[in-house]
Every structure is written in C-alpha cells, then in structure tokens.
Short mmCIF file of C-alpha atoms and ligand atoms in Angstrom, two decimals:
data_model
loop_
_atom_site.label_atom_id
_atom_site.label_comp_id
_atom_site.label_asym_id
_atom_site.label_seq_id
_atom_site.Cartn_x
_atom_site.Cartn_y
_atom_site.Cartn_z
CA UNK D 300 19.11 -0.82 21.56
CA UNK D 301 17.41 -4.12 22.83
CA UNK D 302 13.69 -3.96 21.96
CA UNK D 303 10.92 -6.44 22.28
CA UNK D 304 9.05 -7.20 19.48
CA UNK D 305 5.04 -8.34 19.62
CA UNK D 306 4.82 -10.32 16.30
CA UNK D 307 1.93 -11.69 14.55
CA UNK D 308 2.45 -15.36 13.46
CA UNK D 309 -0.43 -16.91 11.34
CA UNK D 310 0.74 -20.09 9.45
CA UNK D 311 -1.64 -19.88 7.01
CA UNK D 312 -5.01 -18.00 5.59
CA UNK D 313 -6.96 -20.83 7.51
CA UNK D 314 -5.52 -20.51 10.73
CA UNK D 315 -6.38 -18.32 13.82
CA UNK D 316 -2.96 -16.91 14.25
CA UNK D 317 -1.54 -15.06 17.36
CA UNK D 318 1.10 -12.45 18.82
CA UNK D 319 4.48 -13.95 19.47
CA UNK D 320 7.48 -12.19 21.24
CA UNK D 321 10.73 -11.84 19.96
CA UNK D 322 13.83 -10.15 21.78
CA UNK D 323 15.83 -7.93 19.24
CA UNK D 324 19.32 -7.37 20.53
CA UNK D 325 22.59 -4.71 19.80
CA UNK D 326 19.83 -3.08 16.90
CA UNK D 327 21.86 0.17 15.82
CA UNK D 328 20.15 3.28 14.88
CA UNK D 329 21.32 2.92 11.26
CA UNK D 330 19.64 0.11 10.64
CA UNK D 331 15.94 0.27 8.63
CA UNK D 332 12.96 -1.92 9.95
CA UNK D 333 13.09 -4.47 7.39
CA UNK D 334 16.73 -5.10 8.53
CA UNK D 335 16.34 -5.19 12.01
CA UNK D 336 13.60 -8.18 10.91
CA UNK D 337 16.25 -9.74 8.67
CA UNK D 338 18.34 -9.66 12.12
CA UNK D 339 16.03 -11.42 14.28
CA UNK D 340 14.93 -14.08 11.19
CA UNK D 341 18.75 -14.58 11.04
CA UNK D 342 18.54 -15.71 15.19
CA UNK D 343 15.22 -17.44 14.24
CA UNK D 344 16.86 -19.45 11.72
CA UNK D 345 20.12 -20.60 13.47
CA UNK D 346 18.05 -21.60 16.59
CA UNK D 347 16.31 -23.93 13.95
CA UNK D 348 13.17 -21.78 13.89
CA UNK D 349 10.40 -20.51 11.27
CA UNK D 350 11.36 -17.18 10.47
CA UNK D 351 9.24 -13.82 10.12
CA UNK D 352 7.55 -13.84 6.73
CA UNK D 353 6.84 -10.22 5.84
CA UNK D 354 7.04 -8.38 2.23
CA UNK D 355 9.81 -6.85 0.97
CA UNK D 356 11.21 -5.78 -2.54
CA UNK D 357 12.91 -2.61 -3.68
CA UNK D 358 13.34 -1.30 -0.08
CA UNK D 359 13.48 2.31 -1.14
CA UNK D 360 9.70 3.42 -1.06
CA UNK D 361 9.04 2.74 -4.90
CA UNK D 362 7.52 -0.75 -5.20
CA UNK D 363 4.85 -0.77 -2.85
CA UNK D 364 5.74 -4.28 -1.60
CA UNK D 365 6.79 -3.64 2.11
CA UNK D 366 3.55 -3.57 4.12
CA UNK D 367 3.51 -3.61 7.89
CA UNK D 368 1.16 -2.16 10.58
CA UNK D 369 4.02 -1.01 13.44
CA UNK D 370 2.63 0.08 16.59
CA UNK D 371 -1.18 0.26 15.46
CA UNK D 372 -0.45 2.00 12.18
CA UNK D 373 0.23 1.46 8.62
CA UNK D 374 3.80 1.97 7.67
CA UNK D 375 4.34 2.99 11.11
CA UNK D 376 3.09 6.58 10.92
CA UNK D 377 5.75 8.83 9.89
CA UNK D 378 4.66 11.06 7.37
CA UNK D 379 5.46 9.85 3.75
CA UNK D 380 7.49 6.89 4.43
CA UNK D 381 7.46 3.27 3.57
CA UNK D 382 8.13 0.58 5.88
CA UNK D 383 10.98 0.11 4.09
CA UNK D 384 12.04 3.83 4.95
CA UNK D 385 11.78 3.67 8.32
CA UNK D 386 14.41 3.75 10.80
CA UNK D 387 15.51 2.37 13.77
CA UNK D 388 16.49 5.93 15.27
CA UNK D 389 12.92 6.29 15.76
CA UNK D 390 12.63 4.09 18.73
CA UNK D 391 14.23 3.99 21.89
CA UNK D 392 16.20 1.38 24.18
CA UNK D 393 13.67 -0.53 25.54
CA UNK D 394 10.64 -0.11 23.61
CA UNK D 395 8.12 -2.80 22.81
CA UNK D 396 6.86 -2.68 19.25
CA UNK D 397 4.15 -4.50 17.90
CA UNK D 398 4.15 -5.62 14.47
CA UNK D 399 0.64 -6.63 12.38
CA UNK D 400 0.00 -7.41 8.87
CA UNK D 401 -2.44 -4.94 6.69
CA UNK D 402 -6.44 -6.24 7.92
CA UNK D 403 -8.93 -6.22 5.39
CA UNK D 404 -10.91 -8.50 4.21
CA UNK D 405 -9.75 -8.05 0.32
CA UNK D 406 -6.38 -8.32 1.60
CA UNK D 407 -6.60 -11.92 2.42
CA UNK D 408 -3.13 -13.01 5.27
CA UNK D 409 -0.51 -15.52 3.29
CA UNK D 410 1.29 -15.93 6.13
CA UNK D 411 2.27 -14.27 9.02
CA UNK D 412 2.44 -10.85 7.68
CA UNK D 413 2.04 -10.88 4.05
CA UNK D 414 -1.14 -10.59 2.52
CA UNK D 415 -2.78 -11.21 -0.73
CA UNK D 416 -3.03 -7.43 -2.76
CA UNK D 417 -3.72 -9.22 -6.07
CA UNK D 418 -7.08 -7.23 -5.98
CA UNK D 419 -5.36 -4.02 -6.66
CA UNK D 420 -3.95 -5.64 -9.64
CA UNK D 421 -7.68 -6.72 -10.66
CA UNK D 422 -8.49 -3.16 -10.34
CA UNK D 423 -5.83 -1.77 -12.93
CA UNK D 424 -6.75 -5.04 -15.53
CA UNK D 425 -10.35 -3.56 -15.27
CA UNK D 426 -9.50 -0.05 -16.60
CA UNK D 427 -5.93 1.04 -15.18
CA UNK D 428 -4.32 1.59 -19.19
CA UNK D 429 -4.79 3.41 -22.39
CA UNK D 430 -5.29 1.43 -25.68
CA UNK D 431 -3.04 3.04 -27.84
CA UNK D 432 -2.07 1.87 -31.43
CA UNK D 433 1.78 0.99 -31.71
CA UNK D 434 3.89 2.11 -34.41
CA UNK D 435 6.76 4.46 -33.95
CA UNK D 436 7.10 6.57 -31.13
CA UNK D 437 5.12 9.84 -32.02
CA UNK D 438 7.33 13.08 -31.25
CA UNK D 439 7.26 14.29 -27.54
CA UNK D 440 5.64 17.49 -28.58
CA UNK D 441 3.00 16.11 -30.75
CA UNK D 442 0.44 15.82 -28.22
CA UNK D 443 0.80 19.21 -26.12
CA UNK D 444 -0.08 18.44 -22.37
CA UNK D 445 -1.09 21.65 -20.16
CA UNK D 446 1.40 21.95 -17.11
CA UNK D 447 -1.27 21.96 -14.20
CA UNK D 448 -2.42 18.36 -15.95
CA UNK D 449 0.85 17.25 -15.86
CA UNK D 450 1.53 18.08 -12.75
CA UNK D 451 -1.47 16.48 -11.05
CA UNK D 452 -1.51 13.79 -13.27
CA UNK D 453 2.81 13.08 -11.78
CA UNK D 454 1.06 13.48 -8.19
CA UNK D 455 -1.64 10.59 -8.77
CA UNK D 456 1.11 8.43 -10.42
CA UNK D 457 3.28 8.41 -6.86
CA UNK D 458 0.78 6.02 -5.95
CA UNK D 459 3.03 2.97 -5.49
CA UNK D 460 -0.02 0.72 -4.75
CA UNK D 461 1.13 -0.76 -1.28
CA UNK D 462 -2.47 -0.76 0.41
CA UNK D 463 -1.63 0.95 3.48
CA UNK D 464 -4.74 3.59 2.82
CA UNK D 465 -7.38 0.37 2.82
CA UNK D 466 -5.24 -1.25 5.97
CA UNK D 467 -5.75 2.06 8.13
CA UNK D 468 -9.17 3.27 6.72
CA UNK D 469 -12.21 1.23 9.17
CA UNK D 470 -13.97 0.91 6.35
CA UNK D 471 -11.23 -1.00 4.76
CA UNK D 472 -11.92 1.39 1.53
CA UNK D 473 -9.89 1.70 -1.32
CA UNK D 474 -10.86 4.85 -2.57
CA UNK D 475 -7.74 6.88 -2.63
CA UNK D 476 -5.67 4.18 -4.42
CA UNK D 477 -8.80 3.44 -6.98
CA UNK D 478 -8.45 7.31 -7.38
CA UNK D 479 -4.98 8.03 -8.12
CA UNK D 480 -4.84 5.18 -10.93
CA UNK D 481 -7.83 6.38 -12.26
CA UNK D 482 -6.81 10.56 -12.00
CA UNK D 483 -3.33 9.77 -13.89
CA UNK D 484 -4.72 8.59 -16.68
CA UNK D 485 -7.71 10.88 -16.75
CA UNK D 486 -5.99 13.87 -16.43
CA UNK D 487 -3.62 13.31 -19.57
CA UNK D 488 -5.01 13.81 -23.28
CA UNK D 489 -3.89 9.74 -23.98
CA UNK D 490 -5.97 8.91 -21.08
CA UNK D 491 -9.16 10.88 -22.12
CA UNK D 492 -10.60 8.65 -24.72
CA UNK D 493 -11.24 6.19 -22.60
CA UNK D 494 -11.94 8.18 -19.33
CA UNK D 495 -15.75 7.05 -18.73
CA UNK D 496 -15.31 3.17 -19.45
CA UNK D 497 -11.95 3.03 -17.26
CA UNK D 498 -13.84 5.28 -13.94
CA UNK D 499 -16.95 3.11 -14.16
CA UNK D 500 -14.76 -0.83 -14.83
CA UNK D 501 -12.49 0.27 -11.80
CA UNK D 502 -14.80 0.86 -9.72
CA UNK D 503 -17.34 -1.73 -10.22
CA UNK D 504 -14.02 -4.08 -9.84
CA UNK D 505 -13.13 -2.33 -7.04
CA UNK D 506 -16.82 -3.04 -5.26
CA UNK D 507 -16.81 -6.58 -6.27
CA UNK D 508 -13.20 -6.97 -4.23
CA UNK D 509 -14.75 -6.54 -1.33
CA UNK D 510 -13.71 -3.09 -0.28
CA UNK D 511 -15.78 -0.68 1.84
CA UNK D 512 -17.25 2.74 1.07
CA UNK D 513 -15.36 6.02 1.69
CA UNK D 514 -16.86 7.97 4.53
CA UNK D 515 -13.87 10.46 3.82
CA UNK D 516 -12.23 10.24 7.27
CA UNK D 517 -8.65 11.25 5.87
CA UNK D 518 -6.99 8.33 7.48
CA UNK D 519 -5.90 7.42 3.97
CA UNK D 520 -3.92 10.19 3.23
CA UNK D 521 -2.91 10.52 6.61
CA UNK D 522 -0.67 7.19 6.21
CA UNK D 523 0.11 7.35 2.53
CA UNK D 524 3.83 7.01 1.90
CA UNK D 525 3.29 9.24 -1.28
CA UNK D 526 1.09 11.36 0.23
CA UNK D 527 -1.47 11.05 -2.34
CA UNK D 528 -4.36 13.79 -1.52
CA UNK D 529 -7.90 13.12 -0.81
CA UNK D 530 -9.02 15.60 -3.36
CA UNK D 531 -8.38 12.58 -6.14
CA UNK D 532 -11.23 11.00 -4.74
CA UNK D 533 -13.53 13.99 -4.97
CA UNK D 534 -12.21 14.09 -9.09
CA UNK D 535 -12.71 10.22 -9.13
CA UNK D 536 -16.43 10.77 -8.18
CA UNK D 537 -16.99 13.78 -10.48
CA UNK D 538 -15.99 10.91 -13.16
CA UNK D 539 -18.09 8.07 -12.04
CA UNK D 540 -21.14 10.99 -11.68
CA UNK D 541 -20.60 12.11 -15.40
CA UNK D 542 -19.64 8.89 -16.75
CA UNK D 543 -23.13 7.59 -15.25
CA UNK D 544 -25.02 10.65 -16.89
CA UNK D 545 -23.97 10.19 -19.90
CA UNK D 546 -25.23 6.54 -20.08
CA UNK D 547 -21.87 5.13 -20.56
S1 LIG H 144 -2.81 5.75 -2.34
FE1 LIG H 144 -0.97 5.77 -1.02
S2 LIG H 144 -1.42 4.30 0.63
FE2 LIG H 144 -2.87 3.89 -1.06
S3 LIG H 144 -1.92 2.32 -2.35
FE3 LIG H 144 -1.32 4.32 -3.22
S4 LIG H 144 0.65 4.80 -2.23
FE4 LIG H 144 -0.28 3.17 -0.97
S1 LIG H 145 9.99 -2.53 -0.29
FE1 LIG H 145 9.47 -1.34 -2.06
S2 LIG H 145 8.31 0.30 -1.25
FE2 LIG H 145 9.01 -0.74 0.53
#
C-alpha cells in the first residue's frame, strides 16, 4: 500500500504546531501502526530530517504507553485495541490517514504526539494502593475473596492507564480511568480498609488535574482498549456519595 499520512508536528508545549504530510510507501498488511511510523521516521532520518515523536513501549496492549488519535479517534477505533494492536490490513491502498496526539488540557503535548499523562500517576499517589504491613507472605487462602469480587475487581484492573477515555470524551473527563483504579481496590477485602479515604483523595486529585465532569456520554468505553465498563463509574460515585455521608 502507499498511503498519505496527515501528521501533527508541534516542537514543543509552547508552540502552535501544525499538520504535516508524509508519503508512506510499499507498507505491507503485516505490519502494526507503530511500525509503519518506525518506517517513515527511518526515511525521515536518512533524508536528514526530525523524525515522528510518538509513544511507544511494550507494543502488545499492556503498558498503556502508545497513544494516538488515527483518523479522529483514540486508538483508532477498533474495538479493544491499542494503537500498538492495530494493523495495517485495516486500511486500504490509497488512503489518507490523519494522525493527532491525545487533546486535553491535563494531558499537556511534549512534542509532536506525546503528551504529558503524569496526572494519572498523581491520581494513583493520592489513593491508588493499600497500606499493608510486610512480613511474610500470608497464605493464599487466608483472606477468602468471593468470586463475583474477584471477578470485577480483574475487570477494573485491565485498565492499562493509556488516557484514550479523557482524549475522546468532550469533556476531557477522566472518570472511567479514576473508576477502575479506584473499583479494584475497593472491591477486594485488602482494599476495603481504606475504601473511603482512597475514593474521596482520587478524586479531589483528579479535579485539581484539570479534568472535566462526566456527562456519561459512553465515548469512554466506546474507545477503551480494555473495554473497561461505564458501570465502574456509577460504583465509583456510590463511594464518593457514602464516603461523603459518613463524614470521612
Ligand atoms: S479506562 Fe480504558 S481508556 Fe481509560 S485509561 Fe484505562 S484502559 Fe485507557
Ligand atoms: S505500547 Fe504498550 S499498550 Fe501500546
């Protein structure tokens, strides 16, 4: 396939930034995004150039690194898949594709089209642990954990914190992700002595990042590579409504 790519090039936070177009030749189906990018930085760089910076780590859908908005949407809209994850066979000889870093005004742009998520990470140092005493590692059974608990409390921990649900949401809201790290631990017995303090510190962080309100349009989960469901956030809030009550 030969495809032309719309880029976004911003050389750094300060600066306006703009589209620029790249040709990508001889791309084979086999190939994932992120390598048809390494392709073109390749051309970039022989021809003396400033290459493409974009995010990238594990580039299997675990680390939550990879963060691109391809063709208008996070991740580039196929259902539970990472940027990483995606594959050329999706487009078509021809195509034009444009490629955008995540907008939001928490997620402050690097360059070109990596960002700044370090407010995620404030969010887990406000509440996102248990405080447990070490010593020797107590037997597996000792603390029995009911199966439907376990189960949710897996689902919530997919979260791989890329960002993608406060890219695509207009609110730029960080609700679901704020949700699932506070539902894992919530849901487990370890988690529950602490489960007012770490709803109420999360959140509060999460407000004073700069993220927007949930109007509960679904976009989130819509573009969630872990397909983390929307009904976290209706738990999260039953938290933050109790913790509140109870004067916490
Ligand atoms: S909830 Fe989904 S989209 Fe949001 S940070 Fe977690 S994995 Fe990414
Ligand atoms: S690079 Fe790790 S999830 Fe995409």
């Amino acid at each position: 396939m030969n495809l032309t790519l719309k880029v976004w090039r911003q050389r750094n936070s300060k600066d306006a930034g703009r589209f620029e177009t790249y040709e990508a030749k001889d791309v084979l189906d086999d190939m994932s995004f992120l390598e048809m990018l390494d392709v073109v930085n390749e051309g970039l760089i022989a021809r003396g150039e400033d290459p493409i910076a974009f995010d990238s780590d594990c580039r299997e859908g675990i680390c939550g690194t990879c963060s691109l908005v391809i063709n208008g949407v996070p991740h580039g809209g196929h259902r539970g898949t990472a940027t990483c994850q995606l594959h050329m066979r999706h487009f078509k000889d021809g195509d034009t594709i444009t490629i955008e870093p995540w907008r939001a005004r928490a997620f402050p742009i690097v360059k070109d089209l990596v960002t700044n998520r370090s407010a995620f990470d404030r969010i887990i140092q406000a509440g996102g642990f248990i405080s447990v005493s070490t010593g020797g590692a107590p037997d597996g059974n000792a603390v029995p954990v009911p199966k439907t608990s376990a189960d949710a409390a897996m689902d919530a921990a997919s979260c791989i914190g890329c960002g993608a649900c406060v890219a695509v949401c207009k609110n730029a809201s960080a609700m679901l992700f704020v949700a699932a790290k506070v539902s894992h631990l919530n849901l487990l017995p370890q988690g529950k002595a602490e489960k007012d303090r770490r709803v109420l510190h999360m959140v509060r962080q999460m407000d004073a990042e700069g993220f927007g309100s949930c109007t509960v349009t679904g976009s989130c989960e819509a573009v969630c590579p872990k397909e983390i469901s929307l009904s976290f956030i209706a738990k999260m809030n039953r938290d933050y409504g109790a913790a509140l009550l109870k004067g916490v």
